[in-house]
Amino acid sequence: NGDVFDHDLISLPPCFRFSPTDEELLVLFLRRKVAGRRLSINFITEIDFYKFEPWELPSKALFGDYEWFFFSPMDRKNPEASEPNRVTGVGYWEDAGSGTDKIITTAGRKLAGNAPNGIKTEWIMHEYRLIEPHPNNDSSKLDDWILCRISQCRGSS
């Protein structure tokens, strides 16, 4: 019936780990989000990703021990630009991305301070957005939504 289950009402085994591949994130989650279709269980939190520092995000995720996932509205540098605004309160996410004909994935490290002189932190983010048309998508632009995967590189300097 399309309803999303309340996480407090379902019981997943203690060994459950949410660890989707890049393809699963794009096909099962982001494409469905853009098309307005839901899964029966909501695995990914919807949040305004760039309004938070990375160390604030794990507590807001629905699942995750070492990596966390978020849907976010795309924040652009200006309304006509396709370039996202990756500035946060105390730094920015450095773009180290690549793109294909159908998707754009961006991997980057969180930097503290102002561009271009930021100091690298231990936080890494992968940003996914669609750029190919979807047959069931009439009302919104494809890149209105992004999916972010963040992780913390422990022990790196």
XYZ file of N, CA and C in Angstrom, residues 18 20 25-26 29-31 33-34 42-51 54 56-64 66-74 124-129 144-151:
156
model
N 23.083 -2.180 7.077
C 22.653 -1.511 5.851
C 23.912 -1.101 5.112
N 24.504 -0.796 1.233
C 24.186 -0.904 -0.191
C 25.373 -0.551 -1.081
N 22.207 2.087 -4.326
C 21.847 3.437 -3.885
C 21.158 4.206 -5.007
N 21.679 4.076 -6.221
C 21.108 4.799 -7.361
C 19.778 4.221 -7.817
N 17.165 3.372 -4.408
C 16.856 4.461 -3.496
C 16.708 5.812 -4.193
N 17.757 6.323 -4.815
C 17.677 7.671 -5.381
C 16.680 7.751 -6.537
N 16.714 6.793 -7.451
C 15.776 6.825 -8.574
C 14.326 6.767 -8.078
N 13.265 7.772 -5.107
C 12.990 9.045 -4.425
C 12.604 10.110 -5.441
N 13.388 10.220 -6.517
C 13.126 11.220 -7.556
C 11.770 10.965 -8.217
N 11.825 2.639 5.411
C 12.645 3.800 5.084
C 14.028 3.621 5.703
N 15.037 3.388 4.863
C 16.392 3.162 5.339
C 17.236 4.427 5.370
N 16.811 5.462 4.635
C 17.656 6.642 4.459
C 16.926 7.885 4.957
N 17.563 8.623 5.837
C 17.004 9.840 6.418
C 16.966 10.963 5.389
N 15.885 11.731 5.421
C 15.786 12.940 4.599
C 16.165 14.125 5.480
N 17.184 14.879 5.056
C 17.724 15.961 5.876
C 18.341 17.008 4.952
N 18.442 18.219 5.410
C 19.149 19.250 4.641
C 20.638 19.096 4.967
N 21.294 18.220 4.214
C 22.629 17.700 4.514
C 23.663 18.784 4.803
N 23.724 19.808 3.988
C 24.796 20.804 4.114
C 24.553 21.821 5.230
N 23.470 21.684 5.955
C 23.219 22.550 7.111
C 23.891 22.000 8.372
N 29.715 17.183 9.595
C 29.652 15.725 9.474
C 29.549 14.996 10.808
N 27.850 15.804 13.268
C 26.473 15.893 13.764
C 25.550 14.889 13.070
N 25.955 14.371 11.922
C 25.068 13.570 11.088
C 24.834 12.132 11.549
N 25.824 11.400 12.076
C 25.549 10.008 12.442
C 24.349 9.834 13.370
N 24.151 10.732 14.302
C 23.017 10.603 15.224
C 21.677 10.859 14.537
N 21.691 11.432 13.344
C 20.464 11.712 12.610
C 20.115 10.612 11.610
N 21.040 9.683 11.374
C 20.820 8.600 10.413
C 19.931 7.518 11.019
N 19.182 6.837 10.157
C 18.329 5.743 10.602
C 19.138 4.480 10.861
N 20.179 4.264 10.055
C 21.032 3.090 10.180
C 22.477 3.515 9.980
N 23.385 2.709 10.497
C 24.793 2.917 10.200
C 25.676 2.855 11.419
N 29.417 2.598 10.563
C 30.659 3.160 10.030
C 30.432 4.058 8.820
N 29.236 3.989 8.251
C 28.854 4.900 7.178
C 27.370 5.188 7.328
N 26.978 6.394 6.886
C 25.618 6.869 7.093
C 25.094 7.458 5.791
N 23.773 7.382 5.593
C 23.161 7.735 4.315
C 22.063 8.769 4.514
N 21.982 9.718 3.575
C 21.007 10.801 3.675
C 20.510 11.213 2.298
N 19.199 11.464 2.203
C 18.647 12.196 1.070
C 18.672 13.665 1.453
N 18.971 14.521 0.499
C 18.977 15.954 0.769
C 18.499 16.704 -0.458
N 17.776 17.795 -0.230
C 17.502 18.660 -1.379
C 18.818 19.248 -1.877
N 18.906 19.429 -3.186
C 20.117 20.014 -3.783
C 20.158 21.500 -3.467
N 34.666 11.737 4.962
C 34.559 11.562 3.512
C 33.086 11.428 3.147
N 32.705 12.071 2.042
C 31.325 12.035 1.572
C 31.309 11.642 0.102
N 30.358 10.788 -0.243
C 30.064 10.467 -1.639
C 28.669 11.008 -1.911
N 28.565 11.823 -2.935
C 27.288 12.455 -3.298
C 26.836 11.860 -4.624
N 25.578 11.445 -4.685
C 25.009 10.854 -5.889
C 23.844 11.720 -6.353
N 23.790 11.983 -7.657
C 22.610 12.640 -8.225
C 22.392 12.121 -9.628
N 17.010 17.743 -8.132
C 16.462 18.387 -6.940
C 16.842 17.604 -5.684
N 17.134 16.307 -5.839
C 17.509 15.451 -4.719
C 18.887 14.861 -4.956
N 19.650 14.770 -3.886
C 20.920 14.056 -3.904
C 20.879 13.003 -2.809
N 21.737 12.028 -2.922
C 21.905 11.021 -1.888
C 23.361 11.105 -1.446
N 23.580 11.207 -0.148
C 24.940 11.330 0.388
C 25.268 10.133 1.267
N 26.475 9.622 1.104
C 27.022 8.565 1.957
C 28.244 9.179 2.644
N 28.265 9.203 3.961
C 29.437 9.741 4.659
C 30.081 8.656 5.511
N 31.365 8.810 5.721
C 32.102 7.913 6.603
C 33.247 8.700 7.233
